[in-house]
mmCIF file of C-alpha atoms and ligand atoms in Angstrom:
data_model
loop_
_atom_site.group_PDB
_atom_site.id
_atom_site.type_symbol
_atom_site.label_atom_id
_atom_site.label_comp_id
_atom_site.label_asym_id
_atom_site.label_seq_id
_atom_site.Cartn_x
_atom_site.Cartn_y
_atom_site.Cartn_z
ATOM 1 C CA UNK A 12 167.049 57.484 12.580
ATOM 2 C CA UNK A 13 167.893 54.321 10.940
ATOM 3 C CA UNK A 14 171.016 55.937 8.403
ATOM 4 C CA UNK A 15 171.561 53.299 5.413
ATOM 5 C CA UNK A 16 175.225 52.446 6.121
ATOM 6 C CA UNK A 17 176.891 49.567 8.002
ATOM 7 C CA UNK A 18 177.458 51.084 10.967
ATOM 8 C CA UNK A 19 178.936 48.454 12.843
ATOM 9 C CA UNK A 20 182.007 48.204 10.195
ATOM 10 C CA UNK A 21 182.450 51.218 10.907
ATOM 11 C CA UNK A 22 182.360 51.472 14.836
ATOM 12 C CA UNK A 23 184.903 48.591 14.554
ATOM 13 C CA UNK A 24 186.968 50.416 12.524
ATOM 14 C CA UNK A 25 187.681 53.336 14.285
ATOM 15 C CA UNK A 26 187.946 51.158 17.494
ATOM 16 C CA UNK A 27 190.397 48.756 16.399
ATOM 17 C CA UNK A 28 192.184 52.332 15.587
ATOM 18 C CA UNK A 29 192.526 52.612 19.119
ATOM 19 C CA UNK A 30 193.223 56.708 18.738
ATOM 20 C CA UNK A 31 190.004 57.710 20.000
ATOM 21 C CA UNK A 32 188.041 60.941 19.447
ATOM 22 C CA UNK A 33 191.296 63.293 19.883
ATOM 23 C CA UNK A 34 193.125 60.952 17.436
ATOM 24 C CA UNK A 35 190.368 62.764 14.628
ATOM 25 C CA UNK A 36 191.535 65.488 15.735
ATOM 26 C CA UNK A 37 194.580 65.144 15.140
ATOM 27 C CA UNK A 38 194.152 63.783 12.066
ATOM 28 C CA UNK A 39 192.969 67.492 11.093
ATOM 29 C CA UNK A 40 188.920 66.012 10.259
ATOM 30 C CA UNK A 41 186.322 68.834 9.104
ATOM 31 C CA UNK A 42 183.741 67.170 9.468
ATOM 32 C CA UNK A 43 182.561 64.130 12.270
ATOM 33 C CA UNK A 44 182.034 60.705 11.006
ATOM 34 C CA UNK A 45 178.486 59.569 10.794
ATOM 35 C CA UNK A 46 178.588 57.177 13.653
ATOM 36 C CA UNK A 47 178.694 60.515 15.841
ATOM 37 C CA UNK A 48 175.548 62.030 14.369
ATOM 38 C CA UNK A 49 173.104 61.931 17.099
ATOM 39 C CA UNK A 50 169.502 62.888 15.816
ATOM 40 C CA UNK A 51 168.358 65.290 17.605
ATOM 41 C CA UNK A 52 170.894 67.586 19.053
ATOM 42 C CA UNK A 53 168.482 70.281 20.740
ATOM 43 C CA UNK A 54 172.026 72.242 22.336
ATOM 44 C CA UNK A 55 169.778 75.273 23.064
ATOM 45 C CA UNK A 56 167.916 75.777 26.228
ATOM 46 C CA UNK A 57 163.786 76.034 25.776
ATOM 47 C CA UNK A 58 163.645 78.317 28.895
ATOM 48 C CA UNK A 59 165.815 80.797 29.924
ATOM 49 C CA UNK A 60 167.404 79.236 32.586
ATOM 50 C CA UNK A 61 170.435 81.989 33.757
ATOM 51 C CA UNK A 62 168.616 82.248 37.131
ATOM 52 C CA UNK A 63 168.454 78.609 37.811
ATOM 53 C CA UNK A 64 171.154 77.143 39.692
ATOM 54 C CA UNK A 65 171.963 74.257 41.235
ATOM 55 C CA UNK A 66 172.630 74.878 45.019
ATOM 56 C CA UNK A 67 176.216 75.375 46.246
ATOM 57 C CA UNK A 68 177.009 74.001 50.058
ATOM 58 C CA UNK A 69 179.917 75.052 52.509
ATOM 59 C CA UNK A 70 180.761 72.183 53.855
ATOM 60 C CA UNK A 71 183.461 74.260 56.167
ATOM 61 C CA UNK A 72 186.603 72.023 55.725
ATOM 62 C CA UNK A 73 184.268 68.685 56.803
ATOM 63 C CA UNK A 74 184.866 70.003 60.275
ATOM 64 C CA UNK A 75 181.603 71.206 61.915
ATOM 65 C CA UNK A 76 181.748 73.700 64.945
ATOM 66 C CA UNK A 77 178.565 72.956 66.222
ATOM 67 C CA UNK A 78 175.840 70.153 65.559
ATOM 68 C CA UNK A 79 173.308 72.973 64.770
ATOM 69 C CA UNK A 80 176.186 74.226 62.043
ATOM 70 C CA UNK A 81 175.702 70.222 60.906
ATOM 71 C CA UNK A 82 172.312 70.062 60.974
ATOM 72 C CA UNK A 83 172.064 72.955 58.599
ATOM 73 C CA UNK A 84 174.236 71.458 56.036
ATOM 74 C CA UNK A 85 172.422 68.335 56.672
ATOM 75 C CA UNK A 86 169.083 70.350 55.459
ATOM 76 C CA UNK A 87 170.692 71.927 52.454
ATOM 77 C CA UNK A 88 171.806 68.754 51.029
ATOM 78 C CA UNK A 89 168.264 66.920 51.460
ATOM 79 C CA UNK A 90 166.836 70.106 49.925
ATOM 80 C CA UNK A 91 169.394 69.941 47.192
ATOM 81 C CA UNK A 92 168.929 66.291 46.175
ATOM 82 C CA UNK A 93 165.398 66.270 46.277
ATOM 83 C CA UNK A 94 165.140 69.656 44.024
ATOM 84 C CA UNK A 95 167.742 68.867 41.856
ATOM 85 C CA UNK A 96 169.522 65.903 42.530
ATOM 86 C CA UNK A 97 172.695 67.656 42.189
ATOM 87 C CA UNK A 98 174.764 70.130 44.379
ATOM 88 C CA UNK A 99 178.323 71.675 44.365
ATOM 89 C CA UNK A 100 180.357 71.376 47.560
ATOM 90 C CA UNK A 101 182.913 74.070 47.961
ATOM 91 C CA UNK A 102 185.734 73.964 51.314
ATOM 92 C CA UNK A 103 185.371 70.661 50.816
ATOM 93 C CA UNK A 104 188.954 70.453 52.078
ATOM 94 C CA UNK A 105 190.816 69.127 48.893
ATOM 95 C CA UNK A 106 193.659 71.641 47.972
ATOM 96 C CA UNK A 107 192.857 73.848 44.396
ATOM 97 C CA UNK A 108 196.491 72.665 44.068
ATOM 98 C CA UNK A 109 195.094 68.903 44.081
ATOM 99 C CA UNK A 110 192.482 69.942 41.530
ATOM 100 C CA UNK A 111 194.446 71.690 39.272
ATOM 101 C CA UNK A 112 197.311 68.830 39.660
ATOM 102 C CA UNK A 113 194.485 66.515 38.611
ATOM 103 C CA UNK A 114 193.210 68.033 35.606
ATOM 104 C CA UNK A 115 196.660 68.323 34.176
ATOM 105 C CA UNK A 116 197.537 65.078 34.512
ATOM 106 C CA UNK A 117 194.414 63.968 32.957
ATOM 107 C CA UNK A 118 195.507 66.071 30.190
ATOM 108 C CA UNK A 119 198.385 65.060 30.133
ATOM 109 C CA UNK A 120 197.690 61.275 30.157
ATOM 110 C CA UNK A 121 195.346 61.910 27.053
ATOM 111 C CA UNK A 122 197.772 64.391 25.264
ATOM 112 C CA UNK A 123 201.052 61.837 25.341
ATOM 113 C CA UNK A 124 202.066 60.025 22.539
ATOM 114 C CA UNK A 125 199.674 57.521 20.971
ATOM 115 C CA UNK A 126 201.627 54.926 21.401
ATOM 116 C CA UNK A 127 202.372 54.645 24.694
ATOM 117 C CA UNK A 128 198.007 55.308 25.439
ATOM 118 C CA UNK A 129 197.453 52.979 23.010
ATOM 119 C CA UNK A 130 198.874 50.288 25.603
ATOM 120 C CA UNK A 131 196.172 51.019 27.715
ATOM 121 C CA UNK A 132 193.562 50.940 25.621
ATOM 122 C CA UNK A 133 190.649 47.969 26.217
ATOM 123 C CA UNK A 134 187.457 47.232 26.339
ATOM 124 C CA UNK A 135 186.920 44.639 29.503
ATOM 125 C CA UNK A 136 185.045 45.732 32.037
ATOM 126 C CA UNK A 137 187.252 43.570 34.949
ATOM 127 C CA UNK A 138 190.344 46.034 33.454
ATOM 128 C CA UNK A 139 191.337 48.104 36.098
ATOM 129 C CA UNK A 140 193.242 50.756 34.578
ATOM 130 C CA UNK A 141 192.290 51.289 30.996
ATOM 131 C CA UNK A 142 191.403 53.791 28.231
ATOM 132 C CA UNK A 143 188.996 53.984 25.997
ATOM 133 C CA UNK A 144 186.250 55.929 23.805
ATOM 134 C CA UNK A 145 182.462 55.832 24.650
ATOM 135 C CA UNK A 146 182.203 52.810 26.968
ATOM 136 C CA UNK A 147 179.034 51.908 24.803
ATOM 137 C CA UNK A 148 180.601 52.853 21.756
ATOM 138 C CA UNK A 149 178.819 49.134 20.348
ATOM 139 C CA UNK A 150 175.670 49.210 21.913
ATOM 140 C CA UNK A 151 174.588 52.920 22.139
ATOM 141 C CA UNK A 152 172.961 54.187 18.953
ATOM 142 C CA UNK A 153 175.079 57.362 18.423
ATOM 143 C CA UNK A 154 178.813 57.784 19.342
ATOM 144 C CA UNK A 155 179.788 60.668 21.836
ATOM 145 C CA UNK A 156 182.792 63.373 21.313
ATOM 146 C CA UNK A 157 184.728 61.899 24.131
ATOM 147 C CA UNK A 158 187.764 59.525 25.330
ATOM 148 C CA UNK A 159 188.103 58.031 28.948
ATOM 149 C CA UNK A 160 190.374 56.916 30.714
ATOM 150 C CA UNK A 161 189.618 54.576 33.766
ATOM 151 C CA UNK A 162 191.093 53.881 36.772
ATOM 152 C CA UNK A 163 189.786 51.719 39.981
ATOM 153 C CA UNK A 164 191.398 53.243 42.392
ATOM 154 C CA UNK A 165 189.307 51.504 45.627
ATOM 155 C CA UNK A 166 189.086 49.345 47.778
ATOM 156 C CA UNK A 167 192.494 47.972 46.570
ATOM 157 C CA UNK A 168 194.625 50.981 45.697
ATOM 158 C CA UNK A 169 196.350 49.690 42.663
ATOM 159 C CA UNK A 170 199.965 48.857 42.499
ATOM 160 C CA UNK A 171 201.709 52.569 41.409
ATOM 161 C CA UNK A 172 203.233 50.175 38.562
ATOM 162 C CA UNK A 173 200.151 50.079 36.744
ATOM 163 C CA UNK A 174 198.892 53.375 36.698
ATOM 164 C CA UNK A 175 199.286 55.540 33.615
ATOM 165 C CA UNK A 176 203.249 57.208 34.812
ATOM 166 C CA UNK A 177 201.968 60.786 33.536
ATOM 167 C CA UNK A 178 199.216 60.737 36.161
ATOM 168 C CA UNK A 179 200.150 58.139 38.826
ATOM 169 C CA UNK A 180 200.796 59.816 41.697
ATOM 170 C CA UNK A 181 198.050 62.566 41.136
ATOM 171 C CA UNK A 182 195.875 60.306 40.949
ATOM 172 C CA UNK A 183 196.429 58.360 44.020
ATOM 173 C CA UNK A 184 196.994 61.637 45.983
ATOM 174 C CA UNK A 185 193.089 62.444 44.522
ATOM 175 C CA UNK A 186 191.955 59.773 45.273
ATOM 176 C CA UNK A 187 192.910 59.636 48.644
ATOM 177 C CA UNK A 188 191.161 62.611 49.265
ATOM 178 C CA UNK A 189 188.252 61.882 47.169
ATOM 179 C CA UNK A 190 187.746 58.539 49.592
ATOM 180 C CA UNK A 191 187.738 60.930 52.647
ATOM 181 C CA UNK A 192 185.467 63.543 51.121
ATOM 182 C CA UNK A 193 182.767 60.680 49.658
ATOM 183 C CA UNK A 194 182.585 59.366 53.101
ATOM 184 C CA UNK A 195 181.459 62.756 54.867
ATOM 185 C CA UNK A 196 178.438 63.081 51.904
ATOM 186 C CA UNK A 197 177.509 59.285 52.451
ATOM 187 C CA UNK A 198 177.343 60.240 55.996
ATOM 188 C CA UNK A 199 175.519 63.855 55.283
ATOM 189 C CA UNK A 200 173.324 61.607 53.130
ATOM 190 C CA UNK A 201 172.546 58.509 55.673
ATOM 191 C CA UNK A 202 171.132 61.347 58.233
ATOM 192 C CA UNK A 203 169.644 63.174 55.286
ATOM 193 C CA UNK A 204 167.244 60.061 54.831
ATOM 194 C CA UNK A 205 166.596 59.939 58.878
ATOM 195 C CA UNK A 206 169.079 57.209 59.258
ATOM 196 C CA UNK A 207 171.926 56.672 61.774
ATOM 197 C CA UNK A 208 175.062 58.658 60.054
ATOM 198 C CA UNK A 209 176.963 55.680 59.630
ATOM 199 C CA UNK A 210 174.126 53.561 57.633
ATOM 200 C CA UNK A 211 174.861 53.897 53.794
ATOM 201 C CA UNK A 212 178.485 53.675 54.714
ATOM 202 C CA UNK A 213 178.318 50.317 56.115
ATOM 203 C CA UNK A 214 176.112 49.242 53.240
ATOM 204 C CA UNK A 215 179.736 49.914 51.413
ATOM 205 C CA UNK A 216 178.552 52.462 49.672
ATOM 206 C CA UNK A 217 181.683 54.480 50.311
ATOM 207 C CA UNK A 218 184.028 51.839 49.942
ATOM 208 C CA UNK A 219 184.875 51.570 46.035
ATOM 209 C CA UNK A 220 186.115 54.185 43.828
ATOM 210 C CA UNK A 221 186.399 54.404 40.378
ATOM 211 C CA UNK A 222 187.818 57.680 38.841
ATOM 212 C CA UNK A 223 186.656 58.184 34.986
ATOM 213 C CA UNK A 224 189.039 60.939 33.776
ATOM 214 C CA UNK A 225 187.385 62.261 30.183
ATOM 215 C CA UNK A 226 188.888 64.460 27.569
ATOM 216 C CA UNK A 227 186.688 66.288 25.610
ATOM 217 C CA UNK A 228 188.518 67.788 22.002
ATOM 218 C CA UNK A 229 187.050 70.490 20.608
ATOM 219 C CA UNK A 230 184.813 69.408 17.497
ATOM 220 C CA UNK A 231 184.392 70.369 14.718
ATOM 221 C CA UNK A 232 180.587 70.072 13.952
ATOM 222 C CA UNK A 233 179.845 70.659 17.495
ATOM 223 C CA UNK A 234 175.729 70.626 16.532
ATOM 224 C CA UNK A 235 175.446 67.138 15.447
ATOM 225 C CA UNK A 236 176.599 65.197 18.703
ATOM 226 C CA UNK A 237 176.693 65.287 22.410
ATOM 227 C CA UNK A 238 180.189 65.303 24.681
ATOM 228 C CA UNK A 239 178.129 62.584 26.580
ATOM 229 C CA UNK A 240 174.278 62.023 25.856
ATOM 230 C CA UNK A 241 171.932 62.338 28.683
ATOM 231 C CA UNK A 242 172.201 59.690 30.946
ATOM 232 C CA UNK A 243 171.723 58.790 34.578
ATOM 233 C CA UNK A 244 175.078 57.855 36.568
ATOM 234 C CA UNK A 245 174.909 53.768 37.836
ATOM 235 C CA UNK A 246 177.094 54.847 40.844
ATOM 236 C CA UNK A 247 175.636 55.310 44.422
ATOM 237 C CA UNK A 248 177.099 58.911 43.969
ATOM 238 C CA UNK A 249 178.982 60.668 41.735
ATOM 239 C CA UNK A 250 182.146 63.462 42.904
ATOM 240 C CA UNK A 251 182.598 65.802 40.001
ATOM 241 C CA UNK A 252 185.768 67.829 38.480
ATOM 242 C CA UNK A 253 185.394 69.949 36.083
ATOM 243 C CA UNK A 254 187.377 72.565 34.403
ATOM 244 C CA UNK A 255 186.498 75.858 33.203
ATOM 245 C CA UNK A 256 185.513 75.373 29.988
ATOM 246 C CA UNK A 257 181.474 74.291 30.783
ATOM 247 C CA UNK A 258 179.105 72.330 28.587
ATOM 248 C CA UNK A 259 177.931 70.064 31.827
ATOM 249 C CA UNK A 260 173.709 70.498 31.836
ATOM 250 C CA UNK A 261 171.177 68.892 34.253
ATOM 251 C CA UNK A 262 167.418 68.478 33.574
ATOM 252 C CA UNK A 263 165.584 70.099 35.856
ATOM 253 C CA UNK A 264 161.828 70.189 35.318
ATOM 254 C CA UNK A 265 161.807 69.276 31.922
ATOM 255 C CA UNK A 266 164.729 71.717 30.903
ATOM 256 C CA UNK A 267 168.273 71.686 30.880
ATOM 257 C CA UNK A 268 170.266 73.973 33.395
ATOM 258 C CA UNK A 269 173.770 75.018 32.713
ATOM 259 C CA UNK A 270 176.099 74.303 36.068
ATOM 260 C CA UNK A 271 178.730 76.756 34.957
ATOM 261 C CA UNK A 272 182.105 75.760 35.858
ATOM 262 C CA UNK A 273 183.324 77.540 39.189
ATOM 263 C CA UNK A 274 187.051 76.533 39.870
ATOM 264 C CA UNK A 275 186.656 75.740 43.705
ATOM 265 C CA UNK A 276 183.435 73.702 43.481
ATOM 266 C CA UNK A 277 183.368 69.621 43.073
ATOM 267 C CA UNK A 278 179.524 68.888 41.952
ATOM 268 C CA UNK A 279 178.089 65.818 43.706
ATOM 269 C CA UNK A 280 175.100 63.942 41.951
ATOM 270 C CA UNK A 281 173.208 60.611 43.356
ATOM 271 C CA UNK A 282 173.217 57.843 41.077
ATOM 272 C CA UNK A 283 170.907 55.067 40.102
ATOM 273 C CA UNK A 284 172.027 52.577 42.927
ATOM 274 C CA UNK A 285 171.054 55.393 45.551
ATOM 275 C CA UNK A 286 168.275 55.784 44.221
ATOM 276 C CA UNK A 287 167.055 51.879 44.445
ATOM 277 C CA UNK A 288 168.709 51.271 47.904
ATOM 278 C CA UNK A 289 166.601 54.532 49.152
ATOM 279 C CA UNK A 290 163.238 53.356 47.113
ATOM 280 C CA UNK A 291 163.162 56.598 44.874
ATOM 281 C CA UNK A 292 163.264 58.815 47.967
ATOM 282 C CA UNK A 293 166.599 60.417 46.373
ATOM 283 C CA UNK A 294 166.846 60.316 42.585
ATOM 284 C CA UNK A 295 168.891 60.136 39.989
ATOM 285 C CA UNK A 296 169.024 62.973 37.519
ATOM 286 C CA UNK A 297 169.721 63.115 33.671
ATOM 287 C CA UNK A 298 172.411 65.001 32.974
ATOM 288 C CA UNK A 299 174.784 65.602 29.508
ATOM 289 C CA UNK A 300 178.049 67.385 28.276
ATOM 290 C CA UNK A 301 177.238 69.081 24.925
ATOM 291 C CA UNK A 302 180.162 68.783 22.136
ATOM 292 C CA UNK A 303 182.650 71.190 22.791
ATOM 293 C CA UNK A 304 182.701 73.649 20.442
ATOM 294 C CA UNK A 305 185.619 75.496 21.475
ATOM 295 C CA UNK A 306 189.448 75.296 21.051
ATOM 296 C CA UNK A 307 190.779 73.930 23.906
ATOM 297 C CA UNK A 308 190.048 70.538 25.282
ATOM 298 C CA UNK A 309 187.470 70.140 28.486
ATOM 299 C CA UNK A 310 188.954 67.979 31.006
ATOM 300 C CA UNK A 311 186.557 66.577 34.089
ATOM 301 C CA UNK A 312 186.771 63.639 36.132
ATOM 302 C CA UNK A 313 184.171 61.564 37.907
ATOM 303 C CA UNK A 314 184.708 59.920 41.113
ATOM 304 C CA UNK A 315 181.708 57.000 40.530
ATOM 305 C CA UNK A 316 181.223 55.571 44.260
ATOM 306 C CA UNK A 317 180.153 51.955 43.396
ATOM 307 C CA UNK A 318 181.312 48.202 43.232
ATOM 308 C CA UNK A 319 183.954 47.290 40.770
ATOM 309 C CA UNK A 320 183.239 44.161 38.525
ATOM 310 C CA UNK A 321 182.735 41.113 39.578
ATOM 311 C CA UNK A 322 180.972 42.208 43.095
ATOM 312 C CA UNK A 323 178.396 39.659 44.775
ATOM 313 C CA UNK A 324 176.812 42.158 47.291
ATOM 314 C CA UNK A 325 173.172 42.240 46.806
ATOM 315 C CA UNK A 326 171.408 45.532 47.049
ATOM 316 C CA UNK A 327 167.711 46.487 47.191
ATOM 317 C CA UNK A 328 165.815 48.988 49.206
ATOM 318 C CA UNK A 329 166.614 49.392 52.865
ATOM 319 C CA UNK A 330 164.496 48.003 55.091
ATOM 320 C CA UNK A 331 164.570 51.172 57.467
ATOM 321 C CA UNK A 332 162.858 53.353 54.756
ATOM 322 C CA UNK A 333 160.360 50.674 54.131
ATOM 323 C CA UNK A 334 156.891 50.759 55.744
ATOM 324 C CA UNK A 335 152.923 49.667 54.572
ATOM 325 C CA UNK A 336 152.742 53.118 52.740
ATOM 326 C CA UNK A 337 156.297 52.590 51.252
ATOM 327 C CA UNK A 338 156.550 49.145 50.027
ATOM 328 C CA UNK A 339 159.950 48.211 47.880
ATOM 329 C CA UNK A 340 159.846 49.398 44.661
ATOM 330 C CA UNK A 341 162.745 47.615 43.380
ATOM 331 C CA UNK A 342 164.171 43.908 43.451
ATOM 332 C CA UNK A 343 167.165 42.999 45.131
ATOM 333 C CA UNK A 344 170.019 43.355 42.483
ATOM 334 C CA UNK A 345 173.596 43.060 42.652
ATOM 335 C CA UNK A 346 176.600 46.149 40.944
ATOM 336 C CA UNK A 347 177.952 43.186 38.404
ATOM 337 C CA UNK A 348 174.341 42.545 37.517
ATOM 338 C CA UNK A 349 173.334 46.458 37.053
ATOM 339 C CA UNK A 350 176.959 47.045 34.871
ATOM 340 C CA UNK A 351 176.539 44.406 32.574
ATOM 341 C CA UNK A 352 172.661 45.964 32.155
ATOM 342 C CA UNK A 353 173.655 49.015 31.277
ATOM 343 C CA UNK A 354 176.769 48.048 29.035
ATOM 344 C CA UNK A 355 174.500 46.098 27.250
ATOM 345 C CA UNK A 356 171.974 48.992 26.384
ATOM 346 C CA UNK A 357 174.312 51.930 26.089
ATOM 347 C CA UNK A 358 173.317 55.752 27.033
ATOM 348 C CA UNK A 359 169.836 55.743 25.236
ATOM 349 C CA UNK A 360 167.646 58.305 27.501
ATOM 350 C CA UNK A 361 165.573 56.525 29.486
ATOM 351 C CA UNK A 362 165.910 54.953 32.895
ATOM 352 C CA UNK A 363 167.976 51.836 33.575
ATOM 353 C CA UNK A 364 166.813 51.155 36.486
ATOM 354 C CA UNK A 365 163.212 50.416 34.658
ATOM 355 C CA UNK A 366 164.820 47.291 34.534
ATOM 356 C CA UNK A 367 164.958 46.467 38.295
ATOM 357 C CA UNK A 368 161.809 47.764 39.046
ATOM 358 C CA UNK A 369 158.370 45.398 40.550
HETATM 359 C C1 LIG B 403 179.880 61.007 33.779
HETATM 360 C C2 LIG B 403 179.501 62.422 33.543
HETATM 361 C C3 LIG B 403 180.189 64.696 33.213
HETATM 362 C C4 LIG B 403 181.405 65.478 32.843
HETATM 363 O O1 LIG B 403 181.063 60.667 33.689
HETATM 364 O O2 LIG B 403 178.950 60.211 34.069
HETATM 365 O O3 LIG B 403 178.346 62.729 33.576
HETATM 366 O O4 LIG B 403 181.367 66.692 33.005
HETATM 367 N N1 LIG B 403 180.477 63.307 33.321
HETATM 368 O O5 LIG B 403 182.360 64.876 32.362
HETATM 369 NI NI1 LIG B 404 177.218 61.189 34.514
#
C-alpha cells in the first residue's frame, strides 16, 4: 500500500494543527487527505446479515428478585460472550436523561471553540484529561475519521477543575454510574466463568475507568477510510454509548454484523486483558465504526475498564481456570506494559495479545 509521499511530514502537520478531523471539516475539505486512505475499505457486508444480532439482556434495574431470575441472566451473558463477545444491556438502571446528558456534552466539548479544545489537546499517555485525534495517529498505517477526547475518571475521580467545563459535571455524574453498572457485569462475569461473584472484581478489574468520548464528522469520501479500523479493545471490558446515527460493526464468523443503534441499550464487549486473565475462555472481538457518511456528527463513548498508566499490577491467567488440560496460555504481563504495546503498533488488524502469548 506503500503510497510515494512522505507521510510522516504530513501526519505531523496536521497534528501540530491540533484541529483534528472536525477542524477539516470545518475548513469546508472535498476531499480526505491521503494519510486517511485506508486500502481496502470493504464497507459492504459479504452476507446478509439483517437477521443477525447481537443479544440484548434485561438486567432488571441490577436488582434481581430471585436467584433463579440471576441465574438466567447469568446464562445469557456466558452465551452472549462466547457467541459473540458482545451484548447490549438495557434497564441497566442509568437514566436516558444521563445518556442523552452525556452525548451532548460530548458534543458539545468537541463543537466549542478551537481554542479553548486546543488547550487540551496532547499526546502523553500519563495525561489524564486530554484530546486528541487517532491515538495511533504515528504508528498506525492509515489515519481514522475521528477525534477523542479522554478522560480518567477512576480510581481517583479527578479534581472538577480539570475537566473540560462544557462536560464536567456530566461526566462525573456518568461516570458514577458507569462504576456501579461495570461492577454488576464484572460480577455477572466472575460467576459466568464458575468463579465466586466477587473474583474479577478483586483482581481490580472494576476499579479504573477511563471514558473515551469520540466525535465522528461526517466525511466527505466516506469509502476510503474507517471511523475506527477494526481492532480489539485492551480494556478488561468495554461499556458502550452510542447515538443513533450507527456505523458500529462486529465480526462475527468471518462477517461483519451491524449493532444498530437502539437509544436505551449500552453495548458491553470483553477486551483483550479479559481475555488473557480468563486464558481465551472469553474473547475479545474485532469490531470497527465505518466513516460516517452522513450529515450529522456520531457521538459514542467508551467506558474502557482497565489500569491507567503507569500501573505495576501484574496480570496473567487465573489460577482457578487453570488445570492439566488448560495450561496458561499467556505470560504474566502488566496494563503499562500492554499500553505501551499497543501504542507502539497502532490499530493494524491482527491480535495484540499475539504478543503475550507462550
Ligand atoms: C472504541 C470503540 C466504538 C464506537 O473506542 O474502542 O470501539 O462506537 N468505539 O465509538
Ligand atoms: Ni473498541
Amino acid at each position: 500500500m506503500a503510497e510515494n509521499y512522505d507521510r510522516a511530514c504530513e501526519v505531523k502537520a496536521f497534528d501540530e494543527m491540533k484541529i483534528g478531523v472536525k477542524g477539516l471539516v470545518d475548513a469546508g475539505i472535498t476531499k480526505i487527505p491521503r494519510i486517511f486512505h485506508h486500502p481496502h475499505v470493504a464497507v459492504t457486508n459479504p452476507k446478509p446479515s439483517s437477521t443477525l444480532e447481537i443479544p440484548t439482556i434485561d438486567l432488571g434495574g441490577g436488582v434481581f428478585e430471585s436467584t433463579v431470575t440471576r441465574e438466567s441472566v447469568i446464562a445469557k451473558v456466558r452465551d452472549a460472550v462466547e457467541k459473540f463477545g458482545f451484548f447490549q444491556v438495557i434497564n441497566h438502571g442509568i437514566p436516558l436523561e444521563v445518556m442523552h446528558k452525556m452525548k451532548d456534552g460530548i458534543r458539545g466539548f468537541h463543537e466549542q471553540d478551537s481554542e479553548v479544545k486546543k488547550t487540551f489537546y496532547s499526546r502523553d499517555i500519563t495525561k489524564k484529561v486530554k484530546y486528541n485525534t487517532n491515538f495511533d495517529l504515528y504508528s498506525s498505517q492509515a489515519a481514522n475519521w475521528r477525534d477523542t477526547l479522554t478522560t480518567v475518571m477512576a480510581p481517583d475521580v479527578p479534581q472538577v477543575e480539570d475537566l473540560p467545563a462544557i462536560c464536567r459535571e456530566i461526566m462525573l455524574e456518568y461516570s458514577k454510574r458507569m462504576m456501579k453498572l461495570g461492577e454488576l457485569i464484572f460480577e455477572l462475569l466472575s460467576e459466568a466463568l464458575g468463579l465466586k461473584s466477587k473474583h474479577l472484581k478483586e483482581l481490580n478489574c472494576a476499579k479504573s475507568l477511563s471514558l473515551l468520548s469520540h466525535y465522528y464528522p461526517p466525511c466527505p469520501e466516506p469509502d476510503r477510510t474507517f471511523g475506527i479500523s477494526s481492532h480489539t479493545d485492551i480494556s478488561f471490558i468495554t461499556i458502550l454509548l452510542q447515538d443513533h446515527i450507527g456505523g458500529l460493526q462486529v465480526l462475527h464468523d468471518d462477517y461483519w454484523i451491524d449493532v444498530p443503534p437502539n437509544p436505551e441499550a449500552l453495548i458491553v464487549n470483553l477486551g483483550d486483558l479479559l481475555q488473557l486473565i480468563t486464558n481465551d475462555k472469553f474473547v475479545s472481538v474485532e469490531h470497527r465504526v465505518l466513516a460516517n457518511r452522513g450529515e450529522e456528527p456520531r457521538i459514542s463513548s467508551a467506558s474502557f475498564f482497565m489500569h491507567t498508566i503507569p500501573n505495576e499490577q501484574v496480570y496473567g491467567p487465573i489460577k482457578e481456570l487453570l488445570s492439566e488440560q488448560n495450561l496458561p496460555k499467556y505470560r504474566d504481563t502488566t496494563t503499562t506494559e500492554m499500553a505501551r504495546h499497543y501504542l507502539a503498533r497502532g490499530l493494524d488488524g491482527t491480535s495484540p495479545l499475539l504478543h503475550f502469548r507462550i
